[in-house]
């Protein structure tokens, strides 16, 4: 591939990554958002995280698997109360990873 194409591809990726971050800062600096909009924006990161995680926890192959063999589902069910009580991403991730590691060590799951 031509080096010029690679350079312009990198420049294009930088622009499309930087602009969505820069434009809100430019247009909203010094202004306060309506409380409803601010409350809605606070919900976006958990919604995106859930949208990315839930399919990987529940779907095995082409079907939903809520069975005992789905180690990730059961580890998430146990890690969820940790997230709810302590509101710590680190603690939740450590509990979830620890449960998956323990489950794989004892030969559980896929």
PDB file of N, CA and C in Angstrom:
ATOM      1  N   UNK A   1       0.845  -1.174   0.000  1.00  0.00           N
ATOM      2  CA  UNK A   1       0.000   0.000   0.000  1.00  0.00           C
ATOM      3  C   UNK A   1       0.894   1.243   0.000  1.00  0.00           C
ATOM      4  N   UNK A   2       0.460   2.234  -0.706  1.00  0.00           N
ATOM      5  CA  UNK A   2       1.211   3.475  -0.844  1.00  0.00           C
ATOM      6  C   UNK A   2       1.282   4.209   0.496  1.00  0.00           C
ATOM      7  N   UNK A   3       2.440   4.759   0.816  1.00  0.00           N
ATOM      8  CA  UNK A   3       2.643   5.469   2.080  1.00  0.00           C
ATOM      9  C   UNK A   3       1.742   6.699   2.207  1.00  0.00           C
ATOM     10  N   UNK A   4       1.438   7.330   1.089  1.00  0.00           N
ATOM     11  CA  UNK A   4       0.556   8.502   1.120  1.00  0.00           C
ATOM     12  C   UNK A   4      -0.848   8.107   1.556  1.00  0.00           C
ATOM     13  N   UNK A   5      -1.331   6.982   1.077  1.00  0.00           N
ATOM     14  CA  UNK A   5      -2.660   6.503   1.465  1.00  0.00           C
ATOM     15  C   UNK A   5      -2.684   6.186   2.951  1.00  0.00           C
ATOM     16  N   UNK A   6      -1.620   5.585   3.428  1.00  0.00           N
ATOM     17  CA  UNK A   6      -1.541   5.266   4.861  1.00  0.00           C
ATOM     18  C   UNK A   6      -1.555   6.555   5.682  1.00  0.00           C
ATOM     19  N   UNK A   7      -0.779   7.546   5.260  1.00  0.00           N
ATOM     20  CA  UNK A   7      -0.740   8.819   5.979  1.00  0.00           C
ATOM     21  C   UNK A   7      -2.115   9.475   6.007  1.00  0.00           C
ATOM     22  N   UNK A   8      -2.797   9.551   4.863  1.00  0.00           N
ATOM     23  CA  UNK A   8      -4.112  10.185   4.814  1.00  0.00           C
ATOM     24  C   UNK A   8      -5.159   9.380   5.589  1.00  0.00           C
ATOM     25  N   UNK A   9      -4.988   8.082   5.636  1.00  0.00           N
ATOM     26  CA  UNK A   9      -5.888   7.257   6.445  1.00  0.00           C
ATOM     27  C   UNK A   9      -5.720   7.579   7.919  1.00  0.00           C
ATOM     28  N   UNK A  10      -4.490   7.716   8.364  1.00  0.00           N
ATOM     29  CA  UNK A  10      -4.215   8.054   9.764  1.00  0.00           C
ATOM     30  C   UNK A  10      -4.739   9.454  10.085  1.00  0.00           C
ATOM     31  N   UNK A  11      -4.517  10.397   9.180  1.00  0.00           N
ATOM     32  CA  UNK A  11      -5.015  11.758   9.386  1.00  0.00           C
ATOM     33  C   UNK A  11      -6.544  11.755   9.447  1.00  0.00           C
ATOM     34  N   UNK A  12      -7.186  11.034   8.545  1.00  0.00           N
ATOM     35  CA  UNK A  12      -8.644  10.944   8.549  1.00  0.00           C
ATOM     36  C   UNK A  12      -9.174  10.323   9.828  1.00  0.00           C
ATOM     37  N   UNK A  13      -8.531   9.269  10.309  1.00  0.00           N
ATOM     38  CA  UNK A  13      -8.962   8.636  11.560  1.00  0.00           C
ATOM     39  C   UNK A  13      -8.776   9.586  12.736  1.00  0.00           C
ATOM     40  N   UNK A  14      -7.711  10.353  12.725  1.00  0.00           N
ATOM     41  CA  UNK A  14      -7.492  11.319  13.800  1.00  0.00           C
ATOM     42  C   UNK A  14      -8.570  12.390  13.791  1.00  0.00           C
ATOM     43  N   UNK A  15      -8.950  12.864  12.619  1.00  0.00           N
ATOM     44  CA  UNK A  15      -9.977  13.899  12.523  1.00  0.00           C
ATOM     45  C   UNK A  15     -11.322  13.384  13.010  1.00  0.00           C
ATOM     46  N   UNK A  16     -11.729  12.185  12.558  1.00  0.00           N
ATOM     47  CA  UNK A  16     -13.043  11.677  12.968  1.00  0.00           C
ATOM     48  C   UNK A  16     -13.056  11.240  14.429  1.00  0.00           C
ATOM     49  N   UNK A  17     -11.896  11.046  15.020  1.00  0.00           N
ATOM     50  CA  UNK A  17     -11.839  10.750  16.445  1.00  0.00           C
ATOM     51  C   UNK A  17     -11.834  12.044  17.265  1.00  0.00           C
ATOM     52  N   UNK A  18     -11.154  13.047  16.775  1.00  0.00           N
ATOM     53  CA  UNK A  18     -10.980  14.297  17.522  1.00  0.00           C
ATOM     54  C   UNK A  18     -12.197  15.210  17.439  1.00  0.00           C
ATOM     55  N   UNK A  19     -12.828  15.301  16.276  1.00  0.00           N
ATOM     56  CA  UNK A  19     -13.954  16.231  16.098  1.00  0.00           C
ATOM     57  C   UNK A  19     -15.129  15.966  17.038  1.00  0.00           C
ATOM     58  N   UNK A  20     -15.580  14.728  17.221  1.00  0.00           N
ATOM     59  CA  UNK A  20     -16.704  14.525  18.148  1.00  0.00           C
ATOM     60  C   UNK A  20     -16.374  14.910  19.587  1.00  0.00           C
ATOM     61  N   UNK A  21     -15.120  14.969  19.928  1.00  0.00           N
ATOM     62  CA  UNK A  21     -14.728  15.398  21.266  1.00  0.00           C
ATOM     63  C   UNK A  21     -14.565  16.908  21.348  1.00  0.00           C
ATOM     64  N   UNK A  22     -14.085  17.498  20.271  1.00  0.00           N
ATOM     65  CA  UNK A  22     -13.810  18.926  20.257  1.00  0.00           C
ATOM     66  C   UNK A  22     -15.078  19.771  20.114  1.00  0.00           C
ATOM     67  N   UNK A  23     -15.986  19.365  19.241  1.00  0.00           N
ATOM     68  CA  UNK A  23     -17.170  20.184  18.960  1.00  0.00           C
ATOM     69  C   UNK A  23     -18.034  20.440  20.193  1.00  0.00           C
ATOM     70  N   UNK A  24     -18.355  19.431  21.016  1.00  0.00           N
ATOM     71  CA  UNK A  24     -19.136  19.754  22.224  1.00  0.00           C
ATOM     72  C   UNK A  24     -18.400  20.706  23.166  1.00  0.00           C
ATOM     73  N   UNK A  25     -17.099  20.580  23.257  1.00  0.00           N
ATOM     74  CA  UNK A  25     -16.337  21.475  24.124  1.00  0.00           C
ATOM     75  C   UNK A  25     -16.424  22.909  23.601  1.00  0.00           C
ATOM     76  N   UNK A  26     -16.300  23.069  22.301  1.00  0.00           N
ATOM     77  CA  UNK A  26     -16.360  24.410  21.715  1.00  0.00           C
ATOM     78  C   UNK A  26     -17.739  25.033  21.862  1.00  0.00           C
ATOM     79  N   UNK A  27     -18.790  24.261  21.601  1.00  0.00           N
ATOM     80  CA  UNK A  27     -20.136  24.822  21.603  1.00  0.00           C
ATOM     81  C   UNK A  27     -20.748  24.925  22.994  1.00  0.00           C
ATOM     82  N   UNK A  28     -20.304  24.114  23.938  1.00  0.00           N
ATOM     83  CA  UNK A  28     -20.944  24.092  25.253  1.00  0.00           C
ATOM     84  C   UNK A  28     -20.105  24.704  26.368  1.00  0.00           C
ATOM     85  N   UNK A  29     -18.883  25.138  26.062  1.00  0.00           N
ATOM     86  CA  UNK A  29     -18.065  25.722  27.125  1.00  0.00           C
ATOM     87  C   UNK A  29     -18.705  27.016  27.610  1.00  0.00           C
ATOM     88  N   UNK A  30     -18.768  27.157  28.902  1.00  0.00           N
ATOM     89  CA  UNK A  30     -19.350  28.344  29.497  1.00  0.00           C
ATOM     90  C   UNK A  30     -20.865  28.306  29.597  1.00  0.00           C
ATOM     91  N   UNK A  31     -21.485  27.229  29.152  1.00  0.00           N
ATOM     92  CA  UNK A  31     -22.942  27.108  29.222  1.00  0.00           C
ATOM     93  C   UNK A  31     -23.300  25.941  30.134  1.00  0.00           C
ATOM     94  N   UNK A  32     -24.455  26.030  30.735  1.00  0.00           N
ATOM     95  CA  UNK A  32     -24.915  24.898  31.537  1.00  0.00           C
ATOM     96  C   UNK A  32     -26.058  24.212  30.798  1.00  0.00           C
ATOM     97  N   UNK A  33     -26.071  22.906  30.882  1.00  0.00           N
ATOM     98  CA  UNK A  33     -27.116  22.132  30.221  1.00  0.00           C
ATOM     99  C   UNK A  33     -28.375  22.086  31.080  1.00  0.00           C
ATOM    100  N   UNK A  34     -29.484  21.897  30.422  1.00  0.00           N
ATOM    101  CA  UNK A  34     -30.745  21.707  31.135  1.00  0.00           C
ATOM    102  C   UNK A  34     -30.598  20.448  31.997  1.00  0.00           C
ATOM    103  N   UNK A  35     -31.121  20.462  33.226  1.00  0.00           N
ATOM    104  CA  UNK A  35     -30.955  19.301  34.116  1.00  0.00           C
ATOM    105  C   UNK A  35     -31.431  17.975  33.514  1.00  0.00           C
ATOM    106  N   UNK A  36     -32.477  18.012  32.708  1.00  0.00           N
ATOM    107  CA  UNK A  36     -32.966  16.772  32.086  1.00  0.00           C
ATOM    108  C   UNK A  36     -31.931  16.217  31.107  1.00  0.00           C
ATOM    109  N   UNK A  37     -31.319  17.099  30.329  1.00  0.00           N
ATOM    110  CA  UNK A  37     -30.297  16.668  29.372  1.00  0.00           C
ATOM    111  C   UNK A  37     -29.071  16.155  30.115  1.00  0.00           C
ATOM    112  N   UNK A  38     -28.653  16.843  31.170  1.00  0.00           N
ATOM    113  CA  UNK A  38     -27.496  16.397  31.952  1.00  0.00           C
ATOM    114  C   UNK A  38     -27.770  15.039  32.583  1.00  0.00           C
ATOM    115  N   UNK A  39     -28.976  14.829  33.097  1.00  0.00           N
ATOM    116  CA  UNK A  39     -29.328  13.533  33.689  1.00  0.00           C
ATOM    117  C   UNK A  39     -29.318  12.442  32.627  1.00  0.00           C
ATOM    118  N   UNK A  40     -29.827  12.754  31.441  1.00  0.00           N
ATOM    119  CA  UNK A  40     -29.843  11.782  30.357  1.00  0.00           C
ATOM    120  C   UNK A  40     -28.412  11.424  29.922  1.00  0.00           C
ATOM    121  N   UNK A  41     -27.542  12.415  29.820  1.00  0.00           N
ATOM    122  CA  UNK A  41     -26.162  12.167  29.403  1.00  0.00           C
ATOM    123  C   UNK A  41     -25.401  11.315  30.419  1.00  0.00           C
ATOM    124  N   UNK A  42     -25.759  11.427  31.703  1.00  0.00           N
ATOM    125  CA  UNK A  42     -25.105  10.591  32.713  1.00  0.00           C
ATOM    126  C   UNK A  42     -25.455   9.113  32.538  1.00  0.00           C
ATOM    127  N   UNK A  43     -26.561   8.823  31.877  1.00  0.00           N
ATOM    128  CA  UNK A  43     -26.988   7.440  31.672  1.00  0.00           C
ATOM    129  C   UNK A  43     -26.381   6.792  30.424  1.00  0.00           C
ATOM    130  N   UNK A  44     -25.764   7.582  29.573  1.00  0.00           N
ATOM    131  CA  UNK A  44     -25.224   7.047  28.323  1.00  0.00           C
ATOM    132  C   UNK A  44     -24.093   6.030  28.563  1.00  0.00           C
ATOM    133  N   UNK A  45     -23.064   6.317  29.380  1.00  0.00           N
ATOM    134  CA  UNK A  45     -21.999   5.324  29.552  1.00  0.00           C
ATOM    135  C   UNK A  45     -22.481   3.968  30.101  1.00  0.00           C
ATOM    136  N   UNK A  46     -23.339   3.931  31.142  1.00  0.00           N
ATOM    137  CA  UNK A  46     -23.815   2.609  31.573  1.00  0.00           C
ATOM    138  C   UNK A  46     -24.645   1.895  30.510  1.00  0.00           C
ATOM    139  N   UNK A  47     -25.400   2.642  29.719  1.00  0.00           N
ATOM    140  CA  UNK A  47     -26.206   2.016  28.667  1.00  0.00           C
ATOM    141  C   UNK A  47     -25.326   1.416  27.583  1.00  0.00           C
ATOM    142  N   UNK A  48     -24.276   2.127  27.207  1.00  0.00           N
ATOM    143  CA  UNK A  48     -23.362   1.607  26.183  1.00  0.00           C
ATOM    144  C   UNK A  48     -22.618   0.389  26.716  1.00  0.00           C
ATOM    145  N   UNK A  49     -22.169   0.456  27.960  1.00  0.00           N
ATOM    146  CA  UNK A  49     -21.480  -0.687  28.561  1.00  0.00           C
ATOM    147  C   UNK A  49     -22.393  -1.907  28.617  1.00  0.00           C
ATOM    148  N   UNK A  50     -23.630  -1.715  29.022  1.00  0.00           N
ATOM    149  CA  UNK A  50     -24.585  -2.828  29.074  1.00  0.00           C
ATOM    150  C   UNK A  50     -24.837  -3.393  27.681  1.00  0.00           C
ATOM    151  N   UNK A  51     -24.965  -2.519  26.690  1.00  0.00           N
ATOM    152  CA  UNK A  51     -25.208  -2.980  25.323  1.00  0.00           C
ATOM    153  C   UNK A  51     -24.047  -3.806  24.794  1.00  0.00           C
ATOM    154  N   UNK A  52     -22.839  -3.520  25.247  1.00  0.00           N
ATOM    155  CA  UNK A  52     -21.681  -4.301  24.802  1.00  0.00           C
ATOM    156  C   UNK A  52     -21.529  -5.594  25.595  1.00  0.00           C
ATOM    157  N   UNK A  53     -21.859  -5.579  26.882  1.00  0.00           N
ATOM    158  CA  UNK A  53     -21.623  -6.740  27.728  1.00  0.00           C
ATOM    159  C   UNK A  53     -22.714  -7.801  27.669  1.00  0.00           C
ATOM    160  N   UNK A  54     -23.962  -7.400  27.654  1.00  0.00           N
ATOM    161  CA  UNK A  54     -25.061  -8.371  27.763  1.00  0.00           C
ATOM    162  C   UNK A  54     -25.024  -9.432  26.664  1.00  0.00           C
ATOM    163  N   UNK A  55     -24.826  -9.085  25.398  1.00  0.00           N
ATOM    164  CA  UNK A  55     -24.769 -10.159  24.393  1.00  0.00           C
ATOM    165  C   UNK A  55     -23.626 -11.150  24.643  1.00  0.00           C
ATOM    166  N   UNK A  56     -22.483 -10.662  25.093  1.00  0.00           N
ATOM    167  CA  UNK A  56     -21.370 -11.579  25.329  1.00  0.00           C
ATOM    168  C   UNK A  56     -21.596 -12.456  26.553  1.00  0.00           C
ATOM    169  N   UNK A  57     -22.454 -12.018  27.472  1.00  0.00           N
ATOM    170  CA  UNK A  57     -22.753 -12.825  28.653  1.00  0.00           C
ATOM    171  C   UNK A  57     -23.840 -13.846  28.393  1.00  0.00           C
ATOM    172  N   UNK A  58     -24.791 -13.520  27.548  1.00  0.00           N
ATOM    173  CA  UNK A  58     -25.971 -14.360  27.400  1.00  0.00           C
ATOM    174  C   UNK A  58     -25.990 -15.231  26.156  1.00  0.00           C
ATOM    175  N   UNK A  59     -25.308 -14.837  25.097  1.00  0.00           N
ATOM    176  CA  UNK A  59     -25.417 -15.554  23.829  1.00  0.00           C
ATOM    177  C   UNK A  59     -24.217 -16.478  23.648  1.00  0.00           C
ATOM    178  N   UNK A  60     -24.525 -17.730  23.410  1.00  0.00           N
ATOM    179  CA  UNK A  60     -23.511 -18.735  23.077  1.00  0.00           C
ATOM    180  C   UNK A  60     -23.904 -19.334  21.741  1.00  0.00           C
ATOM    181  N   UNK A  61     -23.046 -19.221  20.755  1.00  0.00           N
ATOM    182  CA  UNK A  61     -23.410 -19.684  19.417  1.00  0.00           C
ATOM    183  C   UNK A  61     -24.460 -18.762  18.838  1.00  0.00           C
ATOM    184  N   UNK A  62     -25.619 -19.315  18.553  1.00  0.00           N
ATOM    185  CA  UNK A  62     -26.703 -18.507  17.988  1.00  0.00           C
ATOM    186  C   UNK A  62     -27.928 -18.491  18.884  1.00  0.00           C
ATOM    187  N   UNK A  63     -27.778 -18.872  20.150  1.00  0.00           N
ATOM    188  CA  UNK A  63     -28.938 -18.900  21.035  1.00  0.00           C
ATOM    189  C   UNK A  63     -28.567 -18.335  22.404  1.00  0.00           C
ATOM    190  N   UNK A  64     -29.584 -17.954  23.139  1.00  0.00           N
ATOM    191  CA  UNK A  64     -29.396 -17.443  24.491  1.00  0.00           C
ATOM    192  C   UNK A  64     -29.164 -18.629  25.420  1.00  0.00           C
ATOM    193  N   UNK A  65     -28.110 -18.541  26.224  1.00  0.00           N
ATOM    194  CA  UNK A  65     -27.753 -19.623  27.136  1.00  0.00           C
ATOM    195  C   UNK A  65     -27.791 -19.108  28.574  1.00  0.00           C
ATOM    196  N   UNK A  66     -28.823 -19.490  29.308  1.00  0.00           N
ATOM    197  CA  UNK A  66     -28.934 -19.137  30.723  1.00  0.00           C
ATOM    198  C   UNK A  66     -28.688 -20.355  31.602  1.00  0.00           C
ATOM    199  N   UNK A  67     -28.097 -21.372  31.016  1.00  0.00           N
ATOM    200  CA  UNK A  67     -27.877 -22.624  31.738  1.00  0.00           C
ATOM    201  C   UNK A  67     -26.706 -22.561  32.698  1.00  0.00           C
ATOM    202  N   UNK A  68     -26.568 -23.636  33.438  1.00  0.00           N
ATOM    203  CA  UNK A  68     -25.508 -23.729  34.439  1.00  0.00           C
ATOM    204  C   UNK A  68     -24.120 -23.738  33.809  1.00  0.00           C
ATOM    205  N   UNK A  69     -24.020 -24.137  32.553  1.00  0.00           N
ATOM    206  CA  UNK A  69     -22.706 -24.218  31.907  1.00  0.00           C
ATOM    207  C   UNK A  69     -22.160 -22.853  31.480  1.00  0.00           C
ATOM    208  N   UNK A  70     -22.979 -21.812  31.499  1.00  0.00           N
ATOM    209  CA  UNK A  70     -22.546 -20.476  31.081  1.00  0.00           C
ATOM    210  C   UNK A  70     -21.846 -19.777  32.250  1.00  0.00           C
ATOM    211  N   UNK A  71     -20.565 -20.011  32.372  1.00  0.00           N
ATOM    212  CA  UNK A  71     -19.755 -19.489  33.469  1.00  0.00           C
ATOM    213  C   UNK A  71     -19.792 -17.961  33.532  1.00  0.00           C
ATOM    214  N   UNK A  72     -19.722 -17.294  32.386  1.00  0.00           N
ATOM    215  CA  UNK A  72     -19.691 -15.835  32.363  1.00  0.00           C
ATOM    216  C   UNK A  72     -20.986 -15.236  32.908  1.00  0.00           C
ATOM    217  N   UNK A  73     -22.115 -15.850  32.570  1.00  0.00           N
ATOM    218  CA  UNK A  73     -23.409 -15.384  33.066  1.00  0.00           C
ATOM    219  C   UNK A  73     -23.468 -15.470  34.583  1.00  0.00           C
ATOM    220  N   UNK A  74     -23.064 -16.595  35.134  1.00  0.00           N
ATOM    221  CA  UNK A  74     -23.137 -16.776  36.592  1.00  0.00           C
ATOM    222  C   UNK A  74     -22.132 -15.896  37.327  1.00  0.00           C
ATOM    223  N   UNK A  75     -20.950 -15.697  36.741  1.00  0.00           N
ATOM    224  CA  UNK A  75     -19.974 -14.791  37.353  1.00  0.00           C
ATOM    225  C   UNK A  75     -20.516 -13.358  37.350  1.00  0.00           C
ATOM    226  N   UNK A  76     -21.192 -12.970  36.273  1.00  0.00           N
ATOM    227  CA  UNK A  76     -21.774 -11.627  36.200  1.00  0.00           C
ATOM    228  C   UNK A  76     -22.899 -11.469  37.217  1.00  0.00           C
ATOM    229  N   UNK A  77     -23.704 -12.514  37.399  1.00  0.00           N
ATOM    230  CA  UNK A  77     -24.781 -12.442  38.395  1.00  0.00           C
ATOM    231  C   UNK A  77     -24.238 -12.236  39.799  1.00  0.00           C
ATOM    232  N   UNK A  78     -23.089 -12.820  40.079  1.00  0.00           N
ATOM    233  CA  UNK A  78     -22.487 -12.651  41.403  1.00  0.00           C
ATOM    234  C   UNK A  78     -21.769 -11.302  41.498  1.00  0.00           C
ATOM    235  N   UNK A  79     -21.167 -10.854  40.407  1.00  0.00           N
ATOM    236  CA  UNK A  79     -20.443  -9.584  40.420  1.00  0.00           C
ATOM    237  C   UNK A  79     -21.383  -8.381  40.440  1.00  0.00           C
ATOM    238  N   UNK A  80     -22.602  -8.548  39.929  1.00  0.00           N
ATOM    239  CA  UNK A  80     -23.546  -7.424  39.884  1.00  0.00           C
ATOM    240  C   UNK A  80     -23.845  -6.845  41.264  1.00  0.00           C
ATOM    241  N   UNK A  81     -24.141  -7.661  42.286  1.00  0.00           N
ATOM    242  CA  UNK A  81     -24.365  -7.070  43.617  1.00  0.00           C
ATOM    243  C   UNK A  81     -23.143  -6.340  44.173  1.00  0.00           C
ATOM    244  N   UNK A  82     -21.956  -6.800  43.800  1.00  0.00           N
ATOM    245  CA  UNK A  82     -20.732  -6.095  44.226  1.00  0.00           C
ATOM    246  C   UNK A  82     -20.726  -4.691  43.619  1.00  0.00           C
ATOM    247  N   UNK A  83     -21.066  -4.601  42.339  1.00  0.00           N
ATOM    248  CA  UNK A  83     -21.120  -3.295  41.674  1.00  0.00           C
ATOM    249  C   UNK A  83     -22.193  -2.419  42.306  1.00  0.00           C
ATOM    250  N   UNK A  84     -23.316  -3.003  42.625  1.00  0.00           N
ATOM    251  CA  UNK A  84     -24.435  -2.246  43.187  1.00  0.00           C
ATOM    252  C   UNK A  84     -24.096  -1.710  44.566  1.00  0.00           C
ATOM    253  N   UNK A  85     -23.488  -2.549  45.409  1.00  0.00           N
ATOM    254  CA  UNK A  85     -23.228  -2.160  46.796  1.00  0.00           C
ATOM    255  C   UNK A  85     -22.053  -1.192  46.906  1.00  0.00           C
ATOM    256  N   UNK A  86     -20.930  -1.520  46.259  1.00  0.00           N
ATOM    257  CA  UNK A  86     -19.725  -0.709  46.448  1.00  0.00           C
ATOM    258  C   UNK A  86     -19.509   0.328  45.358  1.00  0.00           C
ATOM    259  N   UNK A  87     -20.232   0.235  44.246  1.00  0.00           N
ATOM    260  CA  UNK A  87     -20.109   1.185  43.139  1.00  0.00           C
ATOM    261  C   UNK A  87     -18.652   1.404  42.729  1.00  0.00           C
ATOM    262  N   UNK A  88     -17.938   0.286  42.662  1.00  0.00           N
ATOM    263  CA  UNK A  88     -16.527   0.314  42.309  1.00  0.00           C
ATOM    264  C   UNK A  88     -16.304  -0.579  41.091  1.00  0.00           C
ATOM    265  N   UNK A  89     -15.880   0.034  39.988  1.00  0.00           N
ATOM    266  CA  UNK A  89     -15.602  -0.740  38.785  1.00  0.00           C
ATOM    267  C   UNK A  89     -14.461  -1.721  39.034  1.00  0.00           C
ATOM    268  N   UNK A  90     -13.437  -1.294  39.757  1.00  0.00           N
ATOM    269  CA  UNK A  90     -12.293  -2.168  40.027  1.00  0.00           C
ATOM    270  C   UNK A  90     -12.710  -3.393  40.824  1.00  0.00           C
ATOM    271  N   UNK A  91     -13.489  -3.190  41.882  1.00  0.00           N
ATOM    272  CA  UNK A  91     -13.933  -4.322  42.698  1.00  0.00           C
ATOM    273  C   UNK A  91     -14.801  -5.261  41.877  1.00  0.00           C
ATOM    274  N   UNK A  92     -15.676  -4.718  41.060  1.00  0.00           N
ATOM    275  CA  UNK A  92     -16.563  -5.545  40.239  1.00  0.00           C
ATOM    276  C   UNK A  92     -15.769  -6.374  39.244  1.00  0.00           C
ATOM    277  N   UNK A  93     -14.821  -5.747  38.571  1.00  0.00           N
ATOM    278  CA  UNK A  93     -13.998  -6.461  37.595  1.00  0.00           C
ATOM    279  C   UNK A  93     -13.159  -7.533  38.283  1.00  0.00           C
ATOM    280  N   UNK A  94     -12.576  -7.200  39.423  1.00  0.00           N
ATOM    281  CA  UNK A  94     -11.768  -8.189  40.134  1.00  0.00           C
ATOM    282  C   UNK A  94     -12.608  -9.381  40.594  1.00  0.00           C
ATOM    283  N   UNK A  95     -13.800  -9.123  41.105  1.00  0.00           N
ATOM    284  CA  UNK A  95     -14.671 -10.229  41.523  1.00  0.00           C
ATOM    285  C   UNK A  95     -15.061 -11.074  40.319  1.00  0.00           C
ATOM    286  N   UNK A  96     -15.478 -10.433  39.237  1.00  0.00           N
ATOM    287  CA  UNK A  96     -15.868 -11.178  38.040  1.00  0.00           C
ATOM    288  C   UNK A  96     -14.729 -11.995  37.466  1.00  0.00           C
ATOM    289  N   UNK A  97     -13.556 -11.388  37.351  1.00  0.00           N
ATOM    290  CA  UNK A  97     -12.398 -12.112  36.814  1.00  0.00           C
ATOM    291  C   UNK A  97     -11.978 -13.242  37.747  1.00  0.00           C
ATOM    292  N   UNK A  98     -12.037 -12.968  39.035  1.00  0.00           N
ATOM    293  CA  UNK A  98     -11.688 -14.009  39.995  1.00  0.00           C
ATOM    294  C   UNK A  98     -12.632 -15.191  39.916  1.00  0.00           C
ATOM    295  N   UNK A  99     -13.915 -14.919  39.771  1.00  0.00           N
ATOM    296  CA  UNK A  99     -14.891 -16.002  39.663  1.00  0.00           C
ATOM    297  C   UNK A  99     -14.701 -16.807  38.378  1.00  0.00           C
ATOM    298  N   UNK A 100     -14.437 -16.135  37.276  1.00  0.00           N
ATOM    299  CA  UNK A 100     -14.199 -16.851  36.020  1.00  0.00           C
ATOM    300  C   UNK A 100     -12.919 -17.683  36.123  1.00  0.00           C
ATOM    301  N   UNK A 101     -11.876 -17.108  36.697  1.00  0.00           N
ATOM    302  CA  UNK A 101     -10.625 -17.866  36.852  1.00  0.00           C
ATOM    303  C   UNK A 101     -10.838 -19.075  37.752  1.00  0.00           C
ATOM    304  N   UNK A 102     -11.549 -18.886  38.841  1.00  0.00           N
ATOM    305  CA  UNK A 102     -11.826 -20.002  39.756  1.00  0.00           C
ATOM    306  C   UNK A 102     -12.679 -21.064  39.058  1.00  0.00           C
ATOM    307  N   UNK A 103     -13.688 -20.610  38.326  1.00  0.00           N
ATOM    308  CA  UNK A 103     -14.536 -21.554  37.607  1.00  0.00           C
ATOM    309  C   UNK A 103     -13.767 -22.352  36.566  1.00  0.00           C
ATOM    310  N   UNK A 104     -12.890 -21.696  35.852  1.00  0.00           N
ATOM    311  CA  UNK A 104     -12.072 -22.420  34.864  1.00  0.00           C
ATOM    312  C   UNK A 104     -11.080 -23.348  35.544  1.00  0.00           C
ATOM    313  N   UNK A 105     -10.564 -22.935  36.686  1.00  0.00           N
ATOM    314  CA  UNK A 105      -9.619 -23.778  37.431  1.00  0.00           C
ATOM    315  C   UNK A 105     -10.273 -25.089  37.868  1.00  0.00           C
ATOM    316  N   UNK A 106     -11.510 -25.003  38.292  1.00  0.00           N
ATOM    317  CA  UNK A 106     -12.204 -26.223  38.740  1.00  0.00           C
ATOM    318  C   UNK A 106     -12.875 -26.954  37.573  1.00  0.00           C
ATOM    319  N   UNK A 107     -12.753 -26.424  36.363  1.00  0.00           N
ATOM    320  CA  UNK A 107     -13.262 -27.107  35.177  1.00  0.00           C
ATOM    321  C   UNK A 107     -14.702 -26.805  34.834  1.00  0.00           C
ATOM    322  N   UNK A 108     -15.216 -25.669  35.299  1.00  0.00           N
ATOM    323  CA  UNK A 108     -16.611 -25.312  35.023  1.00  0.00           C
ATOM    324  C   UNK A 108     -16.692 -24.428  33.803  1.00  0.00           C
ATOM    325  N   UNK A 109     -17.721 -24.569  33.040  1.00  0.00           N
ATOM    326  CA  UNK A 109     -18.003 -23.653  31.930  1.00  0.00           C
ATOM    327  C   UNK A 109     -17.273 -23.998  30.660  1.00  0.00           C
ATOM    328  N   UNK A 110     -17.473 -23.099  29.698  1.00  0.00           N
ATOM    329  CA  UNK A 110     -16.889 -23.338  28.369  1.00  0.00           C
ATOM    330  C   UNK A 110     -15.565 -22.651  28.205  1.00  0.00           C
TER     331      UNK A 110
END
